[in-house]
Short mmCIF file of C-alpha atoms in Angstrom, two decimals:
data_model
loop_
_atom_site.label_atom_id
_atom_site.label_comp_id
_atom_site.label_asym_id
_atom_site.label_seq_id
_atom_site.Cartn_x
_atom_site.Cartn_y
_atom_site.Cartn_z
CA UNK A 1 114.33 -12.43 185.75
CA UNK A 2 114.68 -8.66 185.93
CA UNK A 3 114.30 -6.45 182.91
CA UNK A 4 118.03 -5.40 183.39
CA UNK A 5 119.50 -8.60 185.11
CA UNK A 6 123.56 -7.94 184.12
CA UNK A 7 123.44 -3.97 183.05
CA UNK A 8 125.77 -2.30 183.34
CA UNK A 9 125.06 1.27 184.19
CA UNK A 10 126.04 5.19 184.79
CA UNK A 11 124.01 7.73 186.31
CA UNK A 12 126.03 11.15 186.01
CA UNK A 13 124.00 12.72 188.84
CA UNK A 14 123.73 9.82 190.25
CA UNK A 15 124.30 11.04 194.78
CA UNK A 16 120.51 13.25 194.48
CA UNK A 17 117.19 14.07 193.45
CA UNK A 18 116.37 12.68 189.96
CA UNK A 19 119.68 10.40 189.51
CA UNK A 20 119.45 8.75 192.94
CA UNK A 21 115.30 7.73 192.25
CA UNK A 22 117.21 6.71 188.48
CA UNK A 23 120.25 4.95 190.21
CA UNK A 24 117.79 3.78 192.22
CA UNK A 25 115.01 1.97 190.52
CA UNK A 26 118.21 0.80 187.75
CA UNK A 27 119.12 -1.45 190.69
CA UNK A 28 115.96 -2.42 191.34
CA UNK A 29 115.44 -3.88 188.18
CA UNK A 30 118.63 -6.06 188.22
CA UNK A 31 121.17 -3.44 186.66
CA UNK A 32 124.18 -2.47 187.85
CA UNK A 33 123.76 1.02 189.20
CA UNK A 34 127.14 3.01 189.29
CA UNK A 35 127.32 7.67 190.15
CA UNK A 36 129.40 9.61 189.12
CA UNK A 37 129.35 12.53 191.01
CA UNK A 38 131.22 15.05 193.56
CA UNK A 39 129.95 12.69 196.48
CA UNK A 40 128.92 9.38 197.64
CA UNK A 41 125.20 8.29 197.64
CA UNK A 42 123.16 7.41 200.81
CA UNK A 43 122.52 3.86 199.24
CA UNK A 44 124.51 1.06 199.35
CA UNK A 45 123.63 -0.50 196.97
CA UNK A 46 124.53 1.77 194.80
CA UNK A 47 128.18 1.94 193.34
CA UNK A 48 130.88 5.03 193.69
CA UNK A 49 132.77 6.60 191.63
CA UNK A 50 134.25 10.50 192.28
CA UNK A 51 133.72 12.00 189.06
CA UNK A 52 133.83 15.83 187.54
CA UNK A 53 131.72 16.22 184.14
CA UNK A 54 133.50 18.86 182.81
CA UNK A 55 137.28 17.10 184.00
CA UNK A 56 138.31 15.58 179.97
CA UNK A 57 140.60 13.19 182.51
CA UNK A 58 138.45 12.58 184.91
CA UNK A 59 135.05 11.55 182.83
CA UNK A 60 138.58 9.15 180.76
CA UNK A 61 138.77 8.19 184.52
CA UNK A 62 135.03 7.07 185.19
CA UNK A 63 134.85 5.34 181.91
CA UNK A 64 137.92 2.85 182.45
CA UNK A 65 137.12 2.36 185.62
CA UNK A 66 133.38 0.56 184.81
CA UNK A 67 134.86 -1.50 182.00
CA UNK A 68 137.62 -2.51 184.28
CA UNK A 69 135.67 -3.61 186.66
CA UNK A 70 132.49 -4.98 184.94
CA UNK A 71 133.86 -5.24 181.32
CA UNK A 72 130.60 -3.73 179.66
CA UNK A 73 128.69 0.06 179.40
CA UNK A 74 125.03 -0.44 178.47
CA UNK A 75 123.35 2.56 180.40
CA UNK A 76 124.88 6.15 180.11
CA UNK A 77 122.33 8.20 182.31
CA UNK A 78 124.08 11.88 181.48
CA UNK A 79 121.72 13.35 184.07
CA UNK A 80 124.71 16.44 185.88
CA UNK A 81 123.50 19.21 185.62
CA UNK A 82 123.41 23.02 187.12
CA UNK A 83 121.36 25.92 187.80
CA UNK A 84 121.46 29.21 187.03
CA UNK A 85 121.13 32.95 188.52
CA UNK A 86 118.02 34.11 186.79
CA UNK A 87 118.22 36.94 184.84
CA UNK A 88 117.31 38.58 181.36
CA UNK A 89 120.41 39.03 178.71
CA UNK A 90 121.19 42.38 179.41
CA UNK A 91 121.57 41.35 183.53
CA UNK A 92 123.13 38.21 182.98
CA UNK A 93 125.85 36.77 184.32
CA UNK A 94 128.00 35.90 181.59
CA UNK A 95 130.19 33.73 184.05
CA UNK A 96 127.57 32.04 185.25
CA UNK A 97 126.71 31.54 181.97
CA UNK A 98 129.36 29.63 180.59
CA UNK A 99 129.58 27.39 185.11
CA UNK A 100 125.85 26.78 183.13
CA UNK A 101 127.02 26.20 179.28
CA UNK A 102 129.62 23.65 180.58
CA UNK A 103 128.28 21.26 182.93
CA UNK A 104 124.24 20.53 181.76
CA UNK A 105 125.33 21.34 177.49
CA UNK A 106 129.47 20.35 177.55
CA UNK A 107 129.61 18.21 181.10
CA UNK A 108 126.45 15.54 178.96
CA UNK A 109 128.40 15.86 175.16
CA UNK A 110 131.87 15.28 176.89
CA UNK A 111 130.87 12.45 179.16
CA UNK A 112 128.81 10.72 176.08
CA UNK A 113 131.71 10.79 173.86
CA UNK A 114 133.72 9.07 176.89
CA UNK A 115 131.11 6.36 176.86
CA UNK A 116 129.28 6.48 173.37
CA UNK A 117 133.54 5.28 172.96
CA UNK A 118 132.93 1.92 174.59
CA UNK A 119 129.41 1.50 173.51
CA UNK A 120 130.99 1.36 170.58
CA UNK A 121 133.19 -1.36 170.76
CA UNK A 122 130.12 -2.73 171.76
CA UNK A 123 127.85 -3.07 169.43
CA UNK A 124 125.62 -2.20 171.80
CA UNK A 125 124.36 0.68 174.44
CA UNK A 126 122.13 2.91 175.22
CA UNK A 127 122.49 6.93 175.91
CA UNK A 128 119.52 8.71 178.13
CA UNK A 129 120.64 12.09 178.48
CA UNK A 130 119.09 14.66 180.48
CA UNK A 131 117.41 17.66 179.06
CA UNK A 132 113.94 19.76 180.24
CA UNK A 133 110.77 21.32 179.69
CA UNK A 134 113.08 24.68 179.62
CA UNK A 135 114.45 23.60 176.81
CA UNK A 136 110.99 22.46 174.90
CA UNK A 137 109.25 26.15 176.14
CA UNK A 138 110.71 29.59 177.27
CA UNK A 139 110.95 30.68 180.61
CA UNK A 140 110.96 34.18 181.65
CA UNK A 141 114.57 34.86 183.19
CA UNK A 142 115.93 32.15 181.81
CA UNK A 143 119.40 32.04 179.54
CA UNK A 144 122.12 29.66 179.81
CA UNK A 145 119.89 25.90 181.78
CA UNK A 146 117.19 27.90 178.67
CA UNK A 147 120.17 27.02 176.14
CA UNK A 148 121.84 24.68 177.66
CA UNK A 149 118.52 22.27 177.77
CA UNK A 150 117.29 23.19 173.90
CA UNK A 151 121.16 22.04 173.30
CA UNK A 152 121.23 18.67 174.64
CA UNK A 153 117.78 18.14 172.84
CA UNK A 154 119.09 18.52 169.59
CA UNK A 155 122.94 17.02 170.16
CA UNK A 156 120.51 13.28 171.68
CA UNK A 157 118.30 13.94 168.16
CA UNK A 158 121.67 13.86 165.95
CA UNK A 159 123.52 11.48 167.47
CA UNK A 160 121.06 8.39 167.53
CA UNK A 161 121.09 9.30 164.02
CA UNK A 162 124.71 9.01 163.62
CA UNK A 163 124.58 5.59 166.33
CA UNK A 164 122.07 3.90 165.17
CA UNK A 165 124.13 2.19 162.11
CA UNK A 166 125.81 1.07 165.39
CA UNK A 167 122.84 -0.98 167.73
CA UNK A 168 123.49 2.48 170.17
CA UNK A 169 119.83 4.58 171.57
CA UNK A 170 119.98 8.39 172.07
CA UNK A 171 117.29 9.53 173.96
CA UNK A 172 116.43 12.83 175.99
CA UNK A 173 113.45 13.10 178.94
CA UNK A 174 112.83 16.44 179.30
CA UNK A 175 110.44 16.08 182.95
CA UNK A 176 108.20 19.99 183.53
CA UNK A 177 108.54 20.84 187.33
CA UNK A 178 109.94 17.72 189.35
CA UNK A 179 109.91 17.40 193.92
CA UNK A 180 113.83 17.62 194.36
CA UNK A 181 115.67 18.12 197.38
CA UNK A 182 116.47 22.01 195.42
CA UNK A 183 112.70 21.87 194.98
CA UNK A 184 111.98 21.66 199.01
CA UNK A 185 114.04 24.61 199.54
CA UNK A 186 111.78 27.20 197.83
CA UNK A 187 109.46 29.92 198.83
CA UNK A 188 105.96 27.68 199.32
CA UNK A 189 104.83 30.33 196.60
CA UNK A 190 107.10 29.83 193.81
CA UNK A 191 106.52 25.81 194.49
CA UNK A 192 102.85 27.25 194.70
CA UNK A 193 103.14 28.60 191.81
CA UNK A 194 104.91 25.60 189.67
CA UNK A 195 101.70 23.17 190.80
CA UNK A 196 99.60 25.53 189.76
CA UNK A 197 100.81 26.19 185.74
CA UNK A 198 101.24 21.03 185.95
CA UNK A 199 97.96 20.44 184.03
CA UNK A 200 97.88 17.19 186.30
CA UNK A 201 97.85 19.34 189.96
CA UNK A 202 100.49 18.45 191.21
CA UNK A 203 104.78 17.87 191.14
CA UNK A 204 106.46 14.54 190.08
CA UNK A 205 108.18 13.17 192.35
CA UNK A 206 111.71 11.76 191.14
CA UNK A 207 111.00 7.90 190.98
CA UNK A 208 108.22 8.84 188.11
CA UNK A 209 110.72 9.97 186.38
CA UNK A 210 113.31 7.52 187.16
CA UNK A 211 110.68 4.33 185.59
CA UNK A 212 110.59 6.67 181.91
CA UNK A 213 114.26 6.36 182.04
CA UNK A 214 113.84 2.82 182.56
CA UNK A 215 112.54 2.07 180.48
CA UNK A 216 114.28 3.47 177.35
CA UNK A 217 117.84 2.13 179.06
CA UNK A 218 115.14 -1.45 178.66
CA UNK A 219 114.70 -3.90 175.63
CA UNK A 220 111.14 -2.77 175.92
CA UNK A 221 112.33 0.34 173.93
CA UNK A 222 114.15 -1.11 171.44
CA UNK A 223 112.99 0.90 169.27
CA UNK A 224 112.69 4.24 170.52
CA UNK A 225 115.60 6.61 169.79
CA UNK A 226 116.36 10.35 168.87
CA UNK A 227 113.16 10.95 171.53
CA UNK A 228 112.92 13.73 173.40
CA UNK A 229 110.08 12.39 176.30
CA UNK A 230 108.12 15.31 177.34
CA UNK A 231 107.21 14.30 181.68
CA UNK A 232 105.89 17.20 182.57
CA UNK A 233 102.03 16.24 183.13
CA UNK A 234 101.46 18.10 180.42
CA UNK A 235 103.15 21.19 181.26
CA UNK A 236 104.10 21.44 177.22
CA UNK A 237 100.44 20.08 176.39
CA UNK A 238 99.24 23.61 176.78
#
């Protein structure tokens, strides 16, 4: 029997990149994986509920739909996110700042809010929020994304302390540079510079980040809560 057999997982942003790899890994490990995204995944094994993480009614519908069909939510991976317009604060695009904060920080908080209401009823659950190495270290011309991902990390720690007595674990994963479709659209000199900063000498694969998430979702991580795991090939160890 697989480690996650019978578990029900929601993955926001689950139709591409790290989210898709996570859904695929959770299915492989025996879970029912639901992608909560704007577009359906191209994998028939993954369930889909169209969801906008900035819309509270949409998130309520997600939870109601999953609970109605599967009666429980055991795992949440709050992964949905967008990138920013790179600029120093003097040249900040305020509208872009707000949009990134709305999706990458407030979207995580709101998703957690409505899913954890169900987990409280169950007195169990594992929440994995997606942070980033840019929430750990500074990067030139990053503002909203760095602020959002740092916020996710400490929000996660605080919720871990709050909900530990109710059997709900909160952890975060902070990936480094990952070989996603978005990264593949960048010029080769940009990706080469990313690789040069990685002690392991390569980009991470989405499946490697998914493996960390699957561990945190499982009972093998039953004592792990409040952790922010840097899955970054040694980037932040330098």
